[in-house]
Short mmCIF file of N, CA and C in Angstrom, two decimals:
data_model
loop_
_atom_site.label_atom_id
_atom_site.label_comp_id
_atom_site.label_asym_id
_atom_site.label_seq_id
_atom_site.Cartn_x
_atom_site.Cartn_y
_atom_site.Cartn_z
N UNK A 208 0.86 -1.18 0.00
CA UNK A 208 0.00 0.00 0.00
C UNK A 208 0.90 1.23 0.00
N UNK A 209 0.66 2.18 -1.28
CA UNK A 209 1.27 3.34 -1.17
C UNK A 209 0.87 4.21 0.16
N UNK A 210 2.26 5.17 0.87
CA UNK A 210 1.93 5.96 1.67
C UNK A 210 0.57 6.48 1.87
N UNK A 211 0.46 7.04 0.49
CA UNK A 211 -0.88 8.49 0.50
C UNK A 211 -2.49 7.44 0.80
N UNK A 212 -2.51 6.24 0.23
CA UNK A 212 -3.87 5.35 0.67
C UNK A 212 -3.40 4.84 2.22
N UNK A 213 -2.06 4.67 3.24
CA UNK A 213 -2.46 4.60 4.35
C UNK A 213 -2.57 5.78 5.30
N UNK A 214 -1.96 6.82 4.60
CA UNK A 214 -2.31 8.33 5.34
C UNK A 214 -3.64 8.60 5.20
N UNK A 215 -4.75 7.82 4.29
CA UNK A 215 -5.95 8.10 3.89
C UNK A 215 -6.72 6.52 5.01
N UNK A 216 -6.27 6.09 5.29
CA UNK A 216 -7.29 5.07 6.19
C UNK A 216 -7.32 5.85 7.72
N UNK A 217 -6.57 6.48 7.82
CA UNK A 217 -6.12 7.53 8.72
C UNK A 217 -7.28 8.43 9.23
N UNK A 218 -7.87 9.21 8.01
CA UNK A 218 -8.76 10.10 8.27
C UNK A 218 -10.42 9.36 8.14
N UNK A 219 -10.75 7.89 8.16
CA UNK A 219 -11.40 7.31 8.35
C UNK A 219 -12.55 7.83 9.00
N UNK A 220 -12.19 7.95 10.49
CA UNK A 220 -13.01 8.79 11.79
C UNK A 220 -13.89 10.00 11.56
N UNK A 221 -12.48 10.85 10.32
CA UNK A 221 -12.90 11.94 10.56
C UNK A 221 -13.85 11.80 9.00
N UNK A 222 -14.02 11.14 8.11
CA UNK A 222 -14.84 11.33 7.05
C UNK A 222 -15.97 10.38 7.58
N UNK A 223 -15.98 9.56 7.91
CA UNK A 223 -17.55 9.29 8.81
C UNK A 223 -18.30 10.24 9.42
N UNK A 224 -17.58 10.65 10.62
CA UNK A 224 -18.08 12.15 11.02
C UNK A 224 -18.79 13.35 10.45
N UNK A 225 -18.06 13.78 9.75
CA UNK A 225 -18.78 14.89 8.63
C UNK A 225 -19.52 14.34 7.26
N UNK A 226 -19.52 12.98 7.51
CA UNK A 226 -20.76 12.92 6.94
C UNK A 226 -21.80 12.68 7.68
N UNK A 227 -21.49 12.10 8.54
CA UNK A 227 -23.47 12.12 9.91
C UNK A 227 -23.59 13.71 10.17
N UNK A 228 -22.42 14.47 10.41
CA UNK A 228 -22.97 15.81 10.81
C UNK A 228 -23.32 16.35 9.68
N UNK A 229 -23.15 16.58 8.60
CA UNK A 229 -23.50 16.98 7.44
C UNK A 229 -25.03 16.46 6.92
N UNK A 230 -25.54 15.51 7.05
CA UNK A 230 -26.87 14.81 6.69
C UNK A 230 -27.48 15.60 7.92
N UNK A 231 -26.86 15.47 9.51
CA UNK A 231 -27.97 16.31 10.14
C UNK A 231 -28.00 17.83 10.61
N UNK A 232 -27.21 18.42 9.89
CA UNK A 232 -27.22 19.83 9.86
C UNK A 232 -28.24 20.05 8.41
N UNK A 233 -28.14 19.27 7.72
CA UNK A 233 -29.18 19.72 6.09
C UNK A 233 -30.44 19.23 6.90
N UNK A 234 -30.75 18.42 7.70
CA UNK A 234 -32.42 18.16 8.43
C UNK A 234 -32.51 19.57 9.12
N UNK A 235 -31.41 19.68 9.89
CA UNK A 235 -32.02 20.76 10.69
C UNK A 235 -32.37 22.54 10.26
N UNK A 236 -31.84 22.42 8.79
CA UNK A 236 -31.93 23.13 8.06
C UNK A 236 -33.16 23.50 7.31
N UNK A 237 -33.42 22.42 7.11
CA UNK A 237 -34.91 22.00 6.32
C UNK A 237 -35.92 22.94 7.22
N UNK A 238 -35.63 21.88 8.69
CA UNK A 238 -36.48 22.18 9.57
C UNK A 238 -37.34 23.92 9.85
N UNK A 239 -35.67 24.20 9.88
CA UNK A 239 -35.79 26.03 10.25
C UNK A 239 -36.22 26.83 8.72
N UNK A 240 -36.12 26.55 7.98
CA UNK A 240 -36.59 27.25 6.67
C UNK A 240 -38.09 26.19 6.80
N UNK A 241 -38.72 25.65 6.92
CA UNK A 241 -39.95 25.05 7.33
C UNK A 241 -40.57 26.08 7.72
N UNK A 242 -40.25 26.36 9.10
CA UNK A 242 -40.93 27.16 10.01
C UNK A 242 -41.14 28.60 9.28
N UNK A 243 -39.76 29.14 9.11
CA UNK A 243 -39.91 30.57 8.50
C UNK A 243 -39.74 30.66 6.96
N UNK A 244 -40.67 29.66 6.42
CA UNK A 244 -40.52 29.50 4.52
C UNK A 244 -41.18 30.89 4.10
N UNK A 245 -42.33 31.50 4.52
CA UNK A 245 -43.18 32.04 4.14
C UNK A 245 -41.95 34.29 4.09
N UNK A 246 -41.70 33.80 5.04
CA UNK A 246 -40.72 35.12 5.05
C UNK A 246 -39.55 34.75 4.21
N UNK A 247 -38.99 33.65 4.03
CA UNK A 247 -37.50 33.14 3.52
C UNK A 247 -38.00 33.49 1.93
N UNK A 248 -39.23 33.43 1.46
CA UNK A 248 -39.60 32.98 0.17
C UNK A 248 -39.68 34.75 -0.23
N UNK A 249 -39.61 35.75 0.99
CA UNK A 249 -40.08 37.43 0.36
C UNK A 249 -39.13 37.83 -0.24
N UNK A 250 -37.91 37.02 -0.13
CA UNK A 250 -36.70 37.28 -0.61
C UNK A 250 -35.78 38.31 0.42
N UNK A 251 -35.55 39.15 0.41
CA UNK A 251 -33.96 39.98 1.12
C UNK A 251 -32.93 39.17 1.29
N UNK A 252 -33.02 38.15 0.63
CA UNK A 252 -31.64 37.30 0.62
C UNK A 252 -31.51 36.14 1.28
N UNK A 253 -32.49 36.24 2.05
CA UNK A 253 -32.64 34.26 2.80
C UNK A 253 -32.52 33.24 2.12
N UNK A 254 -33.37 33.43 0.89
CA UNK A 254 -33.17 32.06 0.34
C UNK A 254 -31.55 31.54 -0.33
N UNK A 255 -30.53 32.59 -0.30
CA UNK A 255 -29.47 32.51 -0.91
C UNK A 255 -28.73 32.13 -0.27
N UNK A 256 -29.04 32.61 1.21
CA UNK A 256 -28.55 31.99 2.77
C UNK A 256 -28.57 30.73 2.64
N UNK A 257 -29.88 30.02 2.64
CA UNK A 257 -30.55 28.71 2.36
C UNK A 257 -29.86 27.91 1.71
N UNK A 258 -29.53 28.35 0.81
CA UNK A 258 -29.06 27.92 -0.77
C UNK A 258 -27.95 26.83 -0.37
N UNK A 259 -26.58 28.15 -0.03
CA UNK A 259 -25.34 28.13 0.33
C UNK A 259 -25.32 27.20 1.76
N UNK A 260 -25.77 27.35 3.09
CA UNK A 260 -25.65 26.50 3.79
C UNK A 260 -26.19 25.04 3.30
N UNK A 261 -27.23 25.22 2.85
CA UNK A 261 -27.75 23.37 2.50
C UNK A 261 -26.43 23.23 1.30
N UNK A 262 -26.16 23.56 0.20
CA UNK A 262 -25.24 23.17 -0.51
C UNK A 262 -23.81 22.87 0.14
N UNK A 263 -23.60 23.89 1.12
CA UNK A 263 -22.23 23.33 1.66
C UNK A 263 -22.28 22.09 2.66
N UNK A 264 -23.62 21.88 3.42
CA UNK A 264 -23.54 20.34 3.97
C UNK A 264 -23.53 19.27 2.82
N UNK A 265 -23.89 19.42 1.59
CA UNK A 265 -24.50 18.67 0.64
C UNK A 265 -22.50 18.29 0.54
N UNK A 266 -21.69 18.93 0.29
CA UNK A 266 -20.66 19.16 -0.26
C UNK A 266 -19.96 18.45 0.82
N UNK A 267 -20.26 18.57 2.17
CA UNK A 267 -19.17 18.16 2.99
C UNK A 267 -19.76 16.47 3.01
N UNK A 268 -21.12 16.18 2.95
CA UNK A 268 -21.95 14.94 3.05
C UNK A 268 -20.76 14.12 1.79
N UNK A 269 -20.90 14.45 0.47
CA UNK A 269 -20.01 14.16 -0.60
C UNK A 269 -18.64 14.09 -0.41
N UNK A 270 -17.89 14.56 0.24
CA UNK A 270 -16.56 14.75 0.71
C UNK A 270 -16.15 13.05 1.66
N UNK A 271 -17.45 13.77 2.74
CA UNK A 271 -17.16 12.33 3.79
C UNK A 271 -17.59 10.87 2.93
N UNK A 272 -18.89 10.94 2.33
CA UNK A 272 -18.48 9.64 1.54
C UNK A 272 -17.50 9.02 0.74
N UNK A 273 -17.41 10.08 -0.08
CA UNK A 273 -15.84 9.73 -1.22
C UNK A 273 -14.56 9.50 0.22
N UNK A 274 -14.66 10.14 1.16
CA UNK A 274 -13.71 9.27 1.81
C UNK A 274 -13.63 7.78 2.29
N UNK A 275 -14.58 7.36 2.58
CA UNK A 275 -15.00 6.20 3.01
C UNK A 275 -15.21 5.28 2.26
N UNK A 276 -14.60 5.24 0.75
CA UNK A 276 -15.02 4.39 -0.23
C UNK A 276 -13.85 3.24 0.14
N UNK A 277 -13.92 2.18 0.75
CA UNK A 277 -12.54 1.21 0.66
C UNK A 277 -11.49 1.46 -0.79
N UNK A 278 -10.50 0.89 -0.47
CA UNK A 278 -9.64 0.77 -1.80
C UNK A 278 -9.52 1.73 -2.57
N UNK A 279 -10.08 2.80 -2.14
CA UNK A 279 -9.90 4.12 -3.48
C UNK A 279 -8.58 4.78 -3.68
N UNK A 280 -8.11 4.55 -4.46
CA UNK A 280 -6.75 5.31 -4.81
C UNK A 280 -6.83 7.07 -5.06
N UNK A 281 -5.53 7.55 -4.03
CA UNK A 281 -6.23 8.61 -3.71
C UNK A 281 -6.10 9.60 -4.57
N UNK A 282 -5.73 9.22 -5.99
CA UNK A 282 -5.84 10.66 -6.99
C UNK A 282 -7.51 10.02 -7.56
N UNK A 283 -8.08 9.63 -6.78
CA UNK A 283 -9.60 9.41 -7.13
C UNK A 283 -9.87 10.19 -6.82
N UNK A 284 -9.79 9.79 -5.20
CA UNK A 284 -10.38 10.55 -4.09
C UNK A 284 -9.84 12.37 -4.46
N UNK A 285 -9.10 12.94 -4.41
CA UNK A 285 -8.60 13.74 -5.19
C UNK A 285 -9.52 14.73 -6.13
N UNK A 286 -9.63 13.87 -7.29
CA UNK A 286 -10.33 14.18 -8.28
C UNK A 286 -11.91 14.66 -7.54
N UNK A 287 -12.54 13.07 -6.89
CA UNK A 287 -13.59 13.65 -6.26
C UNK A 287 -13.50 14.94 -5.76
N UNK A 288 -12.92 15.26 -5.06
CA UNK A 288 -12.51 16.58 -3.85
C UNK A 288 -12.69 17.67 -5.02
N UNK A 289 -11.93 18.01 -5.91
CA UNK A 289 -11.96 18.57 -7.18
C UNK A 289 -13.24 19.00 -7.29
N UNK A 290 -13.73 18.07 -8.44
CA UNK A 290 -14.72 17.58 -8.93
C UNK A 290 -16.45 18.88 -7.55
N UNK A 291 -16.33 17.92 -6.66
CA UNK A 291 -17.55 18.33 -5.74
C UNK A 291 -17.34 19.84 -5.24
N UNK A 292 -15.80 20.16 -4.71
CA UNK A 292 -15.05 21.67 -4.94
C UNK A 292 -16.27 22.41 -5.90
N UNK A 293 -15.59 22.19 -6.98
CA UNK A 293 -15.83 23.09 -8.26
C UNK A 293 -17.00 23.42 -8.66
N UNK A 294 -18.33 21.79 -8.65
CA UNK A 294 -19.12 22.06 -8.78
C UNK A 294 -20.33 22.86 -7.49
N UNK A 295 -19.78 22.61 -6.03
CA UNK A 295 -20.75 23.78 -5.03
C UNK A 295 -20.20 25.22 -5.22
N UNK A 296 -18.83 25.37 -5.77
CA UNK A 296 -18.63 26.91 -5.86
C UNK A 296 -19.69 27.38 -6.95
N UNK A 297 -19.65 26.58 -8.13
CA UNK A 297 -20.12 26.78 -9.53
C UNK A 297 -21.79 27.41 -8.82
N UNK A 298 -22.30 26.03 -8.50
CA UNK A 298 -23.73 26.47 -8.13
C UNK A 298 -24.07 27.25 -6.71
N UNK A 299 -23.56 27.77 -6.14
CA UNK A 299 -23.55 28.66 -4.94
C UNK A 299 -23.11 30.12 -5.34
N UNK A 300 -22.40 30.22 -6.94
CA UNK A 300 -22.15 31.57 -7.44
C UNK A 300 -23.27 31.82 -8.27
N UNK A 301 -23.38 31.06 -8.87
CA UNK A 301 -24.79 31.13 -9.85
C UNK A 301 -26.14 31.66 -8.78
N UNK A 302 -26.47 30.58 -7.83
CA UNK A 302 -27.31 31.15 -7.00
C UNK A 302 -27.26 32.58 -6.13
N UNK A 303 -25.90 32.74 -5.86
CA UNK A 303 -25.97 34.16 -5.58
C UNK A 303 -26.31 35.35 -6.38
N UNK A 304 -25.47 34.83 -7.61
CA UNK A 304 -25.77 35.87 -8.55
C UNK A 304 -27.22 36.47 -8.72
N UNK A 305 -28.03 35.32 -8.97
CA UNK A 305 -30.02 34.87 -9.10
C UNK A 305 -30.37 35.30 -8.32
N UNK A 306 -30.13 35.44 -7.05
CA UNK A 306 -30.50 35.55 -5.83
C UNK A 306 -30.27 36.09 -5.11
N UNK A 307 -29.55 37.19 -4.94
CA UNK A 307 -28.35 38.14 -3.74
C UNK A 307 -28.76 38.43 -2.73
N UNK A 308 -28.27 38.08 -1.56
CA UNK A 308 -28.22 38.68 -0.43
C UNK A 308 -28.53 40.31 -0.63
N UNK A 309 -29.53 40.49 0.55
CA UNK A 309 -29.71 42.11 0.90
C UNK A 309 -29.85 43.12 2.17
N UNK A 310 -29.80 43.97 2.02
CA UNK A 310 -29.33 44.29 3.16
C UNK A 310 -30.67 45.01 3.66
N UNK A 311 -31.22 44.66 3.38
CA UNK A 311 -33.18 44.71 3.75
C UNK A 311 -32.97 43.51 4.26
N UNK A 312 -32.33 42.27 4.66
CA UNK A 312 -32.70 41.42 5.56
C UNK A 312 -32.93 41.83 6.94
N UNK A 313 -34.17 41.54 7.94
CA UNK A 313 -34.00 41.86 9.11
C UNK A 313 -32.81 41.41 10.23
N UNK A 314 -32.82 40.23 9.41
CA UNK A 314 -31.28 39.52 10.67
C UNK A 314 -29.80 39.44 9.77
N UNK A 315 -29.21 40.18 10.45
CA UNK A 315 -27.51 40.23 9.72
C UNK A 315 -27.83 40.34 8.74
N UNK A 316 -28.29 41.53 8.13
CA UNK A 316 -28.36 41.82 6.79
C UNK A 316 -27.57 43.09 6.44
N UNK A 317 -26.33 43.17 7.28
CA UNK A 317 -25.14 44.60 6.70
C UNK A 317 -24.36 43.48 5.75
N UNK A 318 -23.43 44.81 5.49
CA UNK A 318 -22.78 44.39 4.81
C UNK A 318 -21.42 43.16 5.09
N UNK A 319 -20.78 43.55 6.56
CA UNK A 319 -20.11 42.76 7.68
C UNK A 319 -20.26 41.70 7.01
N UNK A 320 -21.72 40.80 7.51
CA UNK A 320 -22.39 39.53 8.12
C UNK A 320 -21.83 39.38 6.24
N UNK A 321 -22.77 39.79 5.70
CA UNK A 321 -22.99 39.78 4.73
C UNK A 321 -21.24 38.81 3.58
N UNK A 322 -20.34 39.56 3.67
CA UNK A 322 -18.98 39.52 3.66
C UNK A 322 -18.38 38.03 4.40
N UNK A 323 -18.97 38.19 5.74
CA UNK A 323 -18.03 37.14 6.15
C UNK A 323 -18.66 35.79 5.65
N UNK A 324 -20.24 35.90 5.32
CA UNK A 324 -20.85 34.36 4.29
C UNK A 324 -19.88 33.88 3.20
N UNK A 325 -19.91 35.25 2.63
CA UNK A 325 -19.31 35.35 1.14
C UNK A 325 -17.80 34.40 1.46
N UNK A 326 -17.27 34.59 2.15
CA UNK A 326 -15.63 34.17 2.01
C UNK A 326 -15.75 32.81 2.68
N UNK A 327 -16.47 32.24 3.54
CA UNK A 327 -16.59 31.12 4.50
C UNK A 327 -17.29 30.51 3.27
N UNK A 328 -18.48 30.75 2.53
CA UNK A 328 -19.12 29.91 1.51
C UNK A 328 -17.66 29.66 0.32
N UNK A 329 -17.15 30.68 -0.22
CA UNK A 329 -16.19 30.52 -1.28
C UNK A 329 -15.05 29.65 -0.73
N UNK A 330 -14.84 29.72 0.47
CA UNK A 330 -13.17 29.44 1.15
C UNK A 330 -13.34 27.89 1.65
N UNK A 331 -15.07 27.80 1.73
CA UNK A 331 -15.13 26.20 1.89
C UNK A 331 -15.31 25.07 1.14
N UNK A 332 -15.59 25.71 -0.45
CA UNK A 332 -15.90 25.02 -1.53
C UNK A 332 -14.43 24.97 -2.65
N UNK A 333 -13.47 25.78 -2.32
CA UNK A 333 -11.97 26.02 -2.79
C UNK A 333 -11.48 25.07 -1.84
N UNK A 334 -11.49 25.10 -0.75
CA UNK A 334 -10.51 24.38 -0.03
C UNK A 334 -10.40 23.13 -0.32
N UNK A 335 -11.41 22.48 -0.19
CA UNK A 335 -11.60 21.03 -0.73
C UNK A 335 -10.88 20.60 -1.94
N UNK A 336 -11.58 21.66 -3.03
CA UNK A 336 -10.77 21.29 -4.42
C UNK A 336 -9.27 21.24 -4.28
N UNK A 337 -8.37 22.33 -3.42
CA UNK A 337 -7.27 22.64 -3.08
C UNK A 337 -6.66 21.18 -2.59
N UNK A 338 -7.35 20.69 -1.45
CA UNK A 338 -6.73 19.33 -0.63
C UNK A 338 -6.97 18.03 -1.86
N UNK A 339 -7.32 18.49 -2.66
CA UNK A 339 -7.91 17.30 -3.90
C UNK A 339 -6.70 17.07 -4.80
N UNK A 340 -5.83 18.71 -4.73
CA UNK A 340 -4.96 18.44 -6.11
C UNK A 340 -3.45 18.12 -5.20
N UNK A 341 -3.72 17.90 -3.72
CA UNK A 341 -2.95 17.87 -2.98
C UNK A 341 -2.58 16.26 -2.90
N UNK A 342 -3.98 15.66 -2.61
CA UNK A 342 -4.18 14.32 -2.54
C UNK A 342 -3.39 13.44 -4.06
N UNK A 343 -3.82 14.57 -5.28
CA UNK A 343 -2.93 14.19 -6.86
C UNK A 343 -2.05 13.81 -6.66
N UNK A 344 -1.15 15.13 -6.07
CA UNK A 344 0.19 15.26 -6.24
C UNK A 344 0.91 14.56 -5.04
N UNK A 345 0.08 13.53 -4.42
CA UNK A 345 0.85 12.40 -3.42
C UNK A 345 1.04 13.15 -1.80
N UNK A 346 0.29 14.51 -1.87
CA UNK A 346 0.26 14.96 -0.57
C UNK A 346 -0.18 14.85 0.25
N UNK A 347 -0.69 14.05 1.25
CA UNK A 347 -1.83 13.28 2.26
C UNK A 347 -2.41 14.45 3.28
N UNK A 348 -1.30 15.22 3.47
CA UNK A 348 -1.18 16.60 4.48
C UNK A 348 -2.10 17.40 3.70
N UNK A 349 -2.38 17.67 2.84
CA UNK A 349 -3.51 18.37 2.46
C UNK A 349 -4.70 17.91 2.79
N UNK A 350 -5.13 16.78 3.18
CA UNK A 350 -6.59 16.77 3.78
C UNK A 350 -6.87 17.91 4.86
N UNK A 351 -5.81 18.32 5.54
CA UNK A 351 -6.09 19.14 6.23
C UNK A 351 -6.68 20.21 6.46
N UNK A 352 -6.76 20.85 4.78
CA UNK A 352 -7.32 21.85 4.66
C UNK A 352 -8.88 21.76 4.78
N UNK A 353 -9.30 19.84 4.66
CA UNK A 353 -10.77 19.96 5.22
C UNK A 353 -11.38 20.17 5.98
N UNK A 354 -10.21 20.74 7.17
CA UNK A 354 -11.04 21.12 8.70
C UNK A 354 -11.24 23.09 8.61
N UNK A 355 -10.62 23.74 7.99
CA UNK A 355 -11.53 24.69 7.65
C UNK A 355 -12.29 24.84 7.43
N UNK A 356 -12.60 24.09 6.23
CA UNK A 356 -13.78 23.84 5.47
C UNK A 356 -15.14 23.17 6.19
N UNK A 357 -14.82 21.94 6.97
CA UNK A 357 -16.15 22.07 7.70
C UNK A 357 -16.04 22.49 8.54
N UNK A 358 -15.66 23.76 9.17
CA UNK A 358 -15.73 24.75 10.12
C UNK A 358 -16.55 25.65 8.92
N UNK A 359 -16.14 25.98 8.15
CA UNK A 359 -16.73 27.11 7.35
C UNK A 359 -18.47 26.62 7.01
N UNK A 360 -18.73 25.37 6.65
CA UNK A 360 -19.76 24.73 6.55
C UNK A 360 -20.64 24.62 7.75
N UNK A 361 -20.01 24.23 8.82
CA UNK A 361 -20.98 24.57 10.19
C UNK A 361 -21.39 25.82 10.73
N UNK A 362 -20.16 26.61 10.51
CA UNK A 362 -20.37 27.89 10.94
C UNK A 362 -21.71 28.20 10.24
N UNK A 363 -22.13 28.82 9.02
CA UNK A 363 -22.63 28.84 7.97
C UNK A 363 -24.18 28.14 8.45
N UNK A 364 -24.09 26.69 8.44
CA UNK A 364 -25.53 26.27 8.75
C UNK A 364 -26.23 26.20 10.20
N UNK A 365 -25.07 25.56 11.04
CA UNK A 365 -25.43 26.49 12.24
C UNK A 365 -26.53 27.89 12.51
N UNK A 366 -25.67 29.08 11.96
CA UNK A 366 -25.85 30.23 12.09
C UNK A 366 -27.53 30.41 11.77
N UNK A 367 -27.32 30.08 9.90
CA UNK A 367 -28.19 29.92 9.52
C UNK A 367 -29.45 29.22 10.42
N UNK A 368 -29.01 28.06 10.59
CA UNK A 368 -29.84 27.28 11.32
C UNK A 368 -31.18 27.99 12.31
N UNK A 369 -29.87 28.66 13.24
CA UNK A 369 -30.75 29.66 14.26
C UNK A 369 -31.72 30.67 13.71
N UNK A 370 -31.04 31.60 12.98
CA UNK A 370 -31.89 32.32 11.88
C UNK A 370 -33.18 31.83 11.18
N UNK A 371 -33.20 30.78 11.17
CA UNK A 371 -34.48 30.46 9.84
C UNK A 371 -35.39 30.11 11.09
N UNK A 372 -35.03 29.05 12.25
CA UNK A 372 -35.83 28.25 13.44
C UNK A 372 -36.40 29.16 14.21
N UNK A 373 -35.10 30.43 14.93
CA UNK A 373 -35.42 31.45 15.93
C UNK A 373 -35.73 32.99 15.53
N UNK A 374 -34.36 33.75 15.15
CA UNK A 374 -34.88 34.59 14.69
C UNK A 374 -35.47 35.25 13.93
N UNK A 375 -35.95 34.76 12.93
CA UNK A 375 -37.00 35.47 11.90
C UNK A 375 -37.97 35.34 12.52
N UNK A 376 -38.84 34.03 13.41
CA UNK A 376 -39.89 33.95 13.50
C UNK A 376 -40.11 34.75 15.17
N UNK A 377 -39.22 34.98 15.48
CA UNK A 377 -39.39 35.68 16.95
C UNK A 377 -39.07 37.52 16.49
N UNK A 378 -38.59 37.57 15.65
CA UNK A 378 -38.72 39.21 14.67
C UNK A 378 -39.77 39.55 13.89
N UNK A 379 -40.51 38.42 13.63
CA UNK A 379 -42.05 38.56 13.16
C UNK A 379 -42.79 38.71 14.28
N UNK A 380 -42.69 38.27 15.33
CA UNK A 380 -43.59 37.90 16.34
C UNK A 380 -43.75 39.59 16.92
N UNK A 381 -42.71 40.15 17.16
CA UNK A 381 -42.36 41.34 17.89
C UNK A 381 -42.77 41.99 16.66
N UNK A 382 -42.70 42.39 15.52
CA UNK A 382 -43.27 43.15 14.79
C UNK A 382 -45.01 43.03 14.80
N UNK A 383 -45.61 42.01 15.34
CA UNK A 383 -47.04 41.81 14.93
C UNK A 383 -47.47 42.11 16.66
N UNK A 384 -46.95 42.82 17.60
CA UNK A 384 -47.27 42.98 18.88
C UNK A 384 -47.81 44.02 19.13
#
């Protein structure tokens, strides 16, 4: 067994992991855009919120499986990383574009909040691809860069999370008092 496939049985733990947390951060996601669909749908930029957090669990869900594939040679795995990279930046820019964040949102809707999505959504869908061409070029130490990345992905749906469950619908509530 080449180095880079036993430096890759290695991170085993950790690609199981982010994929159970990843499947249940997109439920709990669901959940909170459930509750507050009807405001998420007026637009000021929620749904783009929406978009980007469910796509980046979708991305990390894809990540942790392609790790967990037995026997995969890791300029697969690699490629995958690539590959799932390229395509959540692709469709998370597109959707922004369609869709932009605004600063008529009632919750974190400056420009700040606004900014720090932007770079945590971009910086978590690059990184991956980044540890992918790392994994190519026989570098195992580049997986590493996936713990930004699902930091950037939790942060993100987390946040979100609260937002869609708590505060919109407790900022409606106080507006209708």
């Amino acid at each position: 067994m080449r180095m880079t496939e036993s430096a890759l049985l290695l991170w085993h733990d950790y690609f199981v992991t982010i994929a159970a947390v990843s499947a249940t951060l997109a439920g709990l996601l669901f959940v909170g855009l459930t509750i507050s669909l009807n405001h998420v749908l007026q637009g000021y930029g929620y749904l783009c919120r929406a978009f980007i957090a469910l796509f980046m669990q979708l991305e990390m869900l894809l990540l942790g499986i392609f790790g967990i594939v037995p026997g995969q040679p890791a300029y697969v795995l690699g490629t995958e990383f690539i590959v799932t990279g390229g395509a959540i930046l692709a469709g998370i820019s597109v959707f922004a574009y369609h869709f932009p964040e605004s600063a008529l949102s009632s919750v974190l809707g400056s420009k700040g909040p606004r900014t720090v999505r932007a770079i945590l959504g971009y910086g978590g869908t690059l990184l991956p691809a980044i540890a992918g061409l790392g994994l190519i070029w026989g570098e195992p130490r580049s997986l590493y860069l996936l713990i930004p990345s699902e930091i950037a992905a939790l942060y993100l749906s987390i946040g979100n999370a609260w937002v869609f469950a708590v505060e919109i619908p407790r900022r409606a509530a106080q507006r209708s008092d």
